Coordinates of C-alpha atoms in Angstrom, one line a residue:
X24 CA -13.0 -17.9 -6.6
X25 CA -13.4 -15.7 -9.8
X26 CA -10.2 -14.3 -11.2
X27 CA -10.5 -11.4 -13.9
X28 CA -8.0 -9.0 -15.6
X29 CA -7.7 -5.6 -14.9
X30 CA -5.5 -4.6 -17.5
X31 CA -2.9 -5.6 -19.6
X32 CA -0.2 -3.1 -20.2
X33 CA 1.5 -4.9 -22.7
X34 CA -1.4 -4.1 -24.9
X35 CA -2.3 0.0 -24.2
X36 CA -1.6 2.0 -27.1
X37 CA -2.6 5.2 -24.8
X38 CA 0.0 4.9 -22.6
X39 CA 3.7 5.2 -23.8
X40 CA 5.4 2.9 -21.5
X41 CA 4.3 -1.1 -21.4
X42 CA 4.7 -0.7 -17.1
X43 CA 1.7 -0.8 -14.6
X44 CA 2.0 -1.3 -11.1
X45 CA 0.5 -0.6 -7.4
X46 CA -3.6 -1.7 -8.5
X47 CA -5.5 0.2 -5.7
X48 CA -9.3 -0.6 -5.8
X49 CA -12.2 0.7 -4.1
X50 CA -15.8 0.2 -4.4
X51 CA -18.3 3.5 -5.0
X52 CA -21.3 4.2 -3.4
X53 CA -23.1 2.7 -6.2
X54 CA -21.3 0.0 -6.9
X55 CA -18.5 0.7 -9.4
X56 CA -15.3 -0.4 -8.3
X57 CA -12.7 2.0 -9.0
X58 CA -9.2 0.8 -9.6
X59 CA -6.0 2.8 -9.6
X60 CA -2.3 2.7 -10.7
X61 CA 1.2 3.9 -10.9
X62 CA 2.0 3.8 -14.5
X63 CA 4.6 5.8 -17.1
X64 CA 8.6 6.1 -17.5
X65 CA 10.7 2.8 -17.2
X66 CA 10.1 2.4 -13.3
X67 CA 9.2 3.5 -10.7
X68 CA 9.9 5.5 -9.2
X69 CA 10.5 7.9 -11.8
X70 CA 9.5 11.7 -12.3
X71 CA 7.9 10.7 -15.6
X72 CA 5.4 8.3 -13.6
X73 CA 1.9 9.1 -13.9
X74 CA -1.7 7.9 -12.1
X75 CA -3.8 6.2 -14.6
X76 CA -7.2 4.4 -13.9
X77 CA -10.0 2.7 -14.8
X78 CA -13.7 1.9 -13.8
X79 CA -15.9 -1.6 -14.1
X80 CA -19.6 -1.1 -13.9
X81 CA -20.3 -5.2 -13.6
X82 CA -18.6 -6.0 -10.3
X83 CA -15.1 -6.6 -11.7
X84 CA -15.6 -8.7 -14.3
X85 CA -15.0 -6.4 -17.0
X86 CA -12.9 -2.9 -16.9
X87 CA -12.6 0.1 -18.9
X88 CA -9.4 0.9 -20.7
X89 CA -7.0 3.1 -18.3
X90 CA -6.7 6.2 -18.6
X91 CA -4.4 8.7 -17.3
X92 CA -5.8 10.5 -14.3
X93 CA -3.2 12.8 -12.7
X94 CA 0.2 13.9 -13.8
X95 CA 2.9 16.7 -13.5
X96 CA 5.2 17.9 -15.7
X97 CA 8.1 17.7 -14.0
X98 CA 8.0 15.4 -11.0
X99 CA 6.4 11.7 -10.8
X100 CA 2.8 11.1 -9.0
X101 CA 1.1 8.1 -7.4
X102 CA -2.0 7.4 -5.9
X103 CA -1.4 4.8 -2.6
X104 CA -4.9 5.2 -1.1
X105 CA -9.0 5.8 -1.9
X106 CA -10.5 5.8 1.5
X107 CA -14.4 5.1 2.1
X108 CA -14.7 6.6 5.2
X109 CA -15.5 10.0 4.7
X110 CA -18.6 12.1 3.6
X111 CA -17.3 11.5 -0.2
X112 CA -14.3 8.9 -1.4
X113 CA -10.8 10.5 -0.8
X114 CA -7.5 9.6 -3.3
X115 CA -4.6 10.1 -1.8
X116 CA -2.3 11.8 -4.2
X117 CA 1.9 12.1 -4.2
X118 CA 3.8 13.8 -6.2
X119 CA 7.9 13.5 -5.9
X120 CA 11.2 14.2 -7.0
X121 CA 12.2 10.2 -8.5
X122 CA 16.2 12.2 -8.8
X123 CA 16.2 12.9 -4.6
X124 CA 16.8 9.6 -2.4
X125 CA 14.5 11.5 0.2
X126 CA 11.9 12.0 -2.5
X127 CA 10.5 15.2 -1.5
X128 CA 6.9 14.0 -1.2
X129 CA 4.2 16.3 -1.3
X130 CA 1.1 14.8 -0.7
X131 CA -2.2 16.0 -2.1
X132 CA -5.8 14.8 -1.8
X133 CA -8.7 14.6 -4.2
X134 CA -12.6 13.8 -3.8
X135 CA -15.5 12.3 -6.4
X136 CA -18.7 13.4 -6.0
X137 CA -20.1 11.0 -9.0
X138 CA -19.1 7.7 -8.2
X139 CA -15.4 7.9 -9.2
X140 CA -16.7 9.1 -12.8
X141 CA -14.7 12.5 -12.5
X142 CA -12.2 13.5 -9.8
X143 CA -11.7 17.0 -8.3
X144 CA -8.6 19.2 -8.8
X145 CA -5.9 17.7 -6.0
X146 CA -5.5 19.8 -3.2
X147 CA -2.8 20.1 -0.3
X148 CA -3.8 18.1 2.8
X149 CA -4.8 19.0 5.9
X150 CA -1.6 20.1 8.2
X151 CA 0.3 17.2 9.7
X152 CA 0.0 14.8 6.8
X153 CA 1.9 16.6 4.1
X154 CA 5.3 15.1 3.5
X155 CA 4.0 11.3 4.3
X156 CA 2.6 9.0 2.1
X157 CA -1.2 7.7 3.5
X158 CA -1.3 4.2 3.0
X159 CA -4.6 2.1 3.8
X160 CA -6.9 4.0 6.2
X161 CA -9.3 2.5 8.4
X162 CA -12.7 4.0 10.5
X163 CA -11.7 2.8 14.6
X164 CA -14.7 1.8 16.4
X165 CA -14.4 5.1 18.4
X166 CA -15.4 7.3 15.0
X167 CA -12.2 8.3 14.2
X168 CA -10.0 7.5 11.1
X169 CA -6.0 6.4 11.7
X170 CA -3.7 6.7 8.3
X171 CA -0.3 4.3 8.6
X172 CA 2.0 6.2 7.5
X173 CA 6.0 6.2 6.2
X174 CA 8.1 9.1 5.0
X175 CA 11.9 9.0 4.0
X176 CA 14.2 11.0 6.3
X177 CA 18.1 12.5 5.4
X178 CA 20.4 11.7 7.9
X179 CA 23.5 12.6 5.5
X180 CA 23.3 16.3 6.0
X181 CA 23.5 18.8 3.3
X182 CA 26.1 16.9 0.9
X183 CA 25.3 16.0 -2.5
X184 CA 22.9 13.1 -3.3
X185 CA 24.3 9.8 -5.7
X186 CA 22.7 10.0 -8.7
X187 CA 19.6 7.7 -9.2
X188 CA 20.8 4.2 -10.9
X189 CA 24.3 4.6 -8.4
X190 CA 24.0 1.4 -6.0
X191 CA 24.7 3.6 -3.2
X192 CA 21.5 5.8 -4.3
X193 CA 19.6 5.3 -1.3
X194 CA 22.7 5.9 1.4
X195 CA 22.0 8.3 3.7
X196 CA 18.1 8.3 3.7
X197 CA 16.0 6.0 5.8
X198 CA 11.9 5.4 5.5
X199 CA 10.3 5.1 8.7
X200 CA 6.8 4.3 10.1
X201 CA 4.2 5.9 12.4
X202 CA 0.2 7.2 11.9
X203 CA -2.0 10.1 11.5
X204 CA -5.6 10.2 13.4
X205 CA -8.1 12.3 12.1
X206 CA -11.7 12.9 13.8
X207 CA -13.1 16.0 11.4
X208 CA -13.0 13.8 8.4
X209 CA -9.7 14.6 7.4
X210 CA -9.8 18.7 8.3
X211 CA -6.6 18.0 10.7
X212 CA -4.7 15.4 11.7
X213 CA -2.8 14.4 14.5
X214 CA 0.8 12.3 14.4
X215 CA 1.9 9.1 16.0
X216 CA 4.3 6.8 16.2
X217 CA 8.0 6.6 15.1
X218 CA 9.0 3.2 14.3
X219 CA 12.5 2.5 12.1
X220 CA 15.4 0.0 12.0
X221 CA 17.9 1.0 14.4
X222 CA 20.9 1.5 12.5
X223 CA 23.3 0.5 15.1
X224 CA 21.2 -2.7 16.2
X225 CA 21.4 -3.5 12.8
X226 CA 25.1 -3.2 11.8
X227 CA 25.6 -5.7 14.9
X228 CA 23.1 -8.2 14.0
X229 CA 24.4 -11.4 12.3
X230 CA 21.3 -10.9 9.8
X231 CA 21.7 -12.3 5.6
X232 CA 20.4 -9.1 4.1
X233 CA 20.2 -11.1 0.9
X234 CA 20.0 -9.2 -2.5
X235 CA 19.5 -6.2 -0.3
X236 CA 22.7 -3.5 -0.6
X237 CA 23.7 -2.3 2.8
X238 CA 22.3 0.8 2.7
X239 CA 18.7 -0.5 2.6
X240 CA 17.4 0.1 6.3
X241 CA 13.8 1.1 5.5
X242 CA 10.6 0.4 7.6
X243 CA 7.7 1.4 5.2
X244 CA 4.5 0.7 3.5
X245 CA 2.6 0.0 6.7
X246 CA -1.1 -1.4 7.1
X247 CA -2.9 -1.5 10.1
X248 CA -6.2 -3.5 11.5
X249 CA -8.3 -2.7 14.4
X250 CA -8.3 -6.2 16.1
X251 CA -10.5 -5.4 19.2
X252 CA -11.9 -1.7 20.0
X253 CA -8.6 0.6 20.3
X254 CA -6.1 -2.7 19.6
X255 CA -3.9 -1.5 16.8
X256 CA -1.9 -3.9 14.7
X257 CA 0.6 -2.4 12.5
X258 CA 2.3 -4.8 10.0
X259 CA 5.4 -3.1 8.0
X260 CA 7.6 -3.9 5.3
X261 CA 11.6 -4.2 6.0
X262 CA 14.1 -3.8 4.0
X263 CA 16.9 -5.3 6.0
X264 CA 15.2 -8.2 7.0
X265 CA 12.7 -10.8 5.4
X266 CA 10.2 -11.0 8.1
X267 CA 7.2 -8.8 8.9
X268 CA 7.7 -5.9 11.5
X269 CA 5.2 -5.6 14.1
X270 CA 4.0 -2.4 16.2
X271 CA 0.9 -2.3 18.3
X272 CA -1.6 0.2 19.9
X273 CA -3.8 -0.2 22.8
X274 CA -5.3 3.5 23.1
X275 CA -6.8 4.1 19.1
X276 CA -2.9 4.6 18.1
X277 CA -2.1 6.9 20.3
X278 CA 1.3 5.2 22.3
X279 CA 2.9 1.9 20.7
X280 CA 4.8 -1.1 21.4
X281 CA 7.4 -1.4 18.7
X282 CA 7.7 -5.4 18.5
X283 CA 10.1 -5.6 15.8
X284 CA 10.8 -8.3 13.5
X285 CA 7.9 -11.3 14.0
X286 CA 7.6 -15.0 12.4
X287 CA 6.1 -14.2 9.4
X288 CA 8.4 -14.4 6.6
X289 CA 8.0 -11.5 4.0
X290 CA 10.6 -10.6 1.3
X291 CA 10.4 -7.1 1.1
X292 CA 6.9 -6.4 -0.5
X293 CA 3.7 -5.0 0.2
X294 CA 1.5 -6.3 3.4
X295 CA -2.1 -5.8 3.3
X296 CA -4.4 -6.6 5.9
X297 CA -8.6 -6.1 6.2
X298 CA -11.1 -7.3 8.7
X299 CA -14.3 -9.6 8.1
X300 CA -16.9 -10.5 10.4
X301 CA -14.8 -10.2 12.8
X302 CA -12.0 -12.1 11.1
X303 CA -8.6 -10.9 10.3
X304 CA -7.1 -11.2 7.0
X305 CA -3.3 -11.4 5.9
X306 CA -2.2 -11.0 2.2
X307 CA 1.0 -11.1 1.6
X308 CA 4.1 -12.8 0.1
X309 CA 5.2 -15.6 2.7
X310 CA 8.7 -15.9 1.2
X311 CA 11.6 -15.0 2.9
X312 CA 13.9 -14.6 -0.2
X313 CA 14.7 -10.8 -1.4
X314 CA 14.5 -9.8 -5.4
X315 CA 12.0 -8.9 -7.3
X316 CA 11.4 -12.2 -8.8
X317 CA 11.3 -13.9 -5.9
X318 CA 8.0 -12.3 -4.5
X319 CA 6.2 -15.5 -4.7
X320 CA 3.7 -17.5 -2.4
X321 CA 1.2 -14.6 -2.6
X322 CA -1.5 -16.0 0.2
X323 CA -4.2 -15.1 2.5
X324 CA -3.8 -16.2 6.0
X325 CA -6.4 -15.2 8.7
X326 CA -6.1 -15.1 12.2
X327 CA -9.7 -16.0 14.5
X328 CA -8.1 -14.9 17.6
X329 CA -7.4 -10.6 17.0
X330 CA -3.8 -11.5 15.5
X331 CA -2.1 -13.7 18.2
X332 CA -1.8 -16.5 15.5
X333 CA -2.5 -16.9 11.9
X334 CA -3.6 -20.1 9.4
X335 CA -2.7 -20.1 5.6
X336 CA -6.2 -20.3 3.8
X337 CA -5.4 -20.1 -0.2
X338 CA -3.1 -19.0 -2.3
X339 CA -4.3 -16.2 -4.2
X340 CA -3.0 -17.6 -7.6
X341 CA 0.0 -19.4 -9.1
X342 CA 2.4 -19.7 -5.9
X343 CA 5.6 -20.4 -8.1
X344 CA 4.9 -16.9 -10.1
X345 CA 6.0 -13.4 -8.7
X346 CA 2.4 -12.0 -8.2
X347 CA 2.3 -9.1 -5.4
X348 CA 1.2 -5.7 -3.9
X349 CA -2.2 -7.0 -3.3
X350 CA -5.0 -4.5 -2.3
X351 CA -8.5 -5.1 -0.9
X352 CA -12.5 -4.2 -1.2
X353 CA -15.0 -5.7 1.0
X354 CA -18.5 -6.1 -0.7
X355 CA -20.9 -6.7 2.7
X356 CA -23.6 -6.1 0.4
X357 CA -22.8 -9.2 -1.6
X358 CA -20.6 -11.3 0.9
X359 CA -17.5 -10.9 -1.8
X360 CA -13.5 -10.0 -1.0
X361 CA -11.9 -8.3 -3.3
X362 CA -8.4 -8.7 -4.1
X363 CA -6.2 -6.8 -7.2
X364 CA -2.9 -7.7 -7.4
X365 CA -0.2 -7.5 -10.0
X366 CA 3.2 -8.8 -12.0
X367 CA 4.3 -5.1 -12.9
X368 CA 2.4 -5.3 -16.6
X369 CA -0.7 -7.3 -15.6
X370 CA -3.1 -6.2 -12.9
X371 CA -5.5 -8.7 -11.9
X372 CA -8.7 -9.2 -9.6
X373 CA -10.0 -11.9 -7.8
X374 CA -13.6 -12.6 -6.2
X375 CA -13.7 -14.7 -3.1
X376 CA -17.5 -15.2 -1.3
X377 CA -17.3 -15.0 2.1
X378 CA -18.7 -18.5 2.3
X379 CA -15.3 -20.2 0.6
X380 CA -13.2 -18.0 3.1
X381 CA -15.3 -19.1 5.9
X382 CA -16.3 -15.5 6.6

């Protein structure tokens, strides 16, 4: 394994706040691996948050200085998603209200056509995707792309919102899970899939919520993996409770079984899953503590039987340090796994072969 910086920002004199989170990487047609991030105001998120990025031409050993890429002047923007799949690469593009517990997504999309050099003017998506954030997309074996999916629904009616830093901020709101197919490369799409903590379950389950304030009953950042043709596995980060929710497809995402809560303990961070020769691969936090902080014991497992079990494989650096949100490239070119993850001022990549993984 190789392990190289991304960027520091501690050290950018470009960018006004010392903050950098959410690495997203993707490798060009020709090469260059492409790496975004959420970056500006003291958090996130924040309406003064902004999408910076940066480029390495030397298969990630060495990157340019970030830059800022997209921003608004009055509400906060993020960039979850580059997907390969299409004619030319696609970034996924939010903008949102940071003030509103709902958020008030609006989600935009914008192409390259040089290799991630220069990136096109975002533009509204397709119908039946606006409003959601598009998390990690993936090409099914019958041609057609699936999106996971989570947007943030009100279930407080039309009374006034806490103001952002209250504890109770969030009360009243609720993210929740499902997909979006597409099979015109991303002209229409078509949801699926409604998957969130039942509130009533929840308030009569003798569960330890942790650092987690009652109101936090959120099912979101989802990642999916094609296990078999048309076998869907959904991973999802909860909120309430520090163990990976499940949902799988049968039919290419069209109906679901809504598992719930499985044994794989996860404290409340970002899942990310990617297929290899066949091979399914788990990155993730296996810590079931809540806090910031504690998002430790960042990992790969992999699982050689379509996601009925899973076997730790490495840790993907320093277990004892909070290192997360882990995003993935596959180089079948060169054999090599990406993986960029992050500390919330460092972004960092690592090279695996596919030999040391025993892809």
């Amino acid at each position: 394994m190789e392990k190289y910086l991304i960027a520091d920002f501690s050290k950018m004199e470009n960018i006004d706040k010392k903050y950098g989170r959410e690495p997203v990487i993707a490798i060009m047609p020709n090469g260059t691996i492409i790496c975004v991030m959420i970056t500006g105001g003291p958090t996130e998120p924040h309406n003064d948050n902004v999408v910076a990025y940066c480029k390495s031409y030397d298969k990630g050993e060495s990157w340019t200085k970030p830059e800022i890429l997209f921003s608004h002047e009055d509400r906060g923007v993020w960039a979850p998603e580059i997907y390969m799949g299409f004619e030319n690469p696609m970034m996924v593009v939010h903008t949102y209200n940071g003030d509103c517990p709902y958020k008030e997504l609006q989600t935009f999309v914008s192409y390259t056509y040089d290799n991630g050099e220069t990136w096109s003017k975002p533009e509204m998506i397709a119908p039946y995707a606006n409003g959601v954030s598009l998390r990690k997309g993936i090409k099914m074996s019958n041609g057609e792309t699936l999106f996971p999916i989570y947007h943030t629904i009100c279930n407080s009616g039309l009374k006034k919102f806490p103001k952002i830093g209250d504890e109770n901020f969030w009360e009243g709101s609720q993210h929740i899970c499902g997909v979006v197919v597409t099979g015109d490369n991303g002209k229409s799409y078509i949801p699926y899939g409604d998957f969130r903590i039942d509130l009533d379950f929840l308030n009569n389950k003798a569960v330890d919520t942790g650092k987690n304030i009652g109101n936090s009953v959120d099912l979101w950042e989802p990642n999916c993996i094609e296990a078999e043709d048309g076998h869907i596995i959904m991973f999802m980060r909860d909120s309430s409770y520090a163990y990976i929710n499940c949902a799988e497809s049968s039919d290419y995402g069209r109906t679901w079984t809504h598992h719930g809560s499985i044994d794989i303990p996860n404290g409340n961070s970002k899942i990310t899953l990617e297929k290899v020769n066949g091979k399914l691969l788990l990155i993730s936090n296996v810590t079931n503590t809540f806090g910031f902080d504690a998002r430790t014991n960042l990992q790969i497992q992999v699982s050689r039987d379509n996601g009925k079990t899973w076997e730790f494989l490495c840790y993907v650096d320093d277990k004892d340090k909070a290192l997360f949100y882990p995003h993935t490239a596959v180089d079948y070119e060169n054999k090599i796994l990406y993986v960029a993850y992050e500390d919330a001022v460092c972004h960092y990549l690592n090279k695996y072969t596919f030999d040391e993984l025993g892809l």
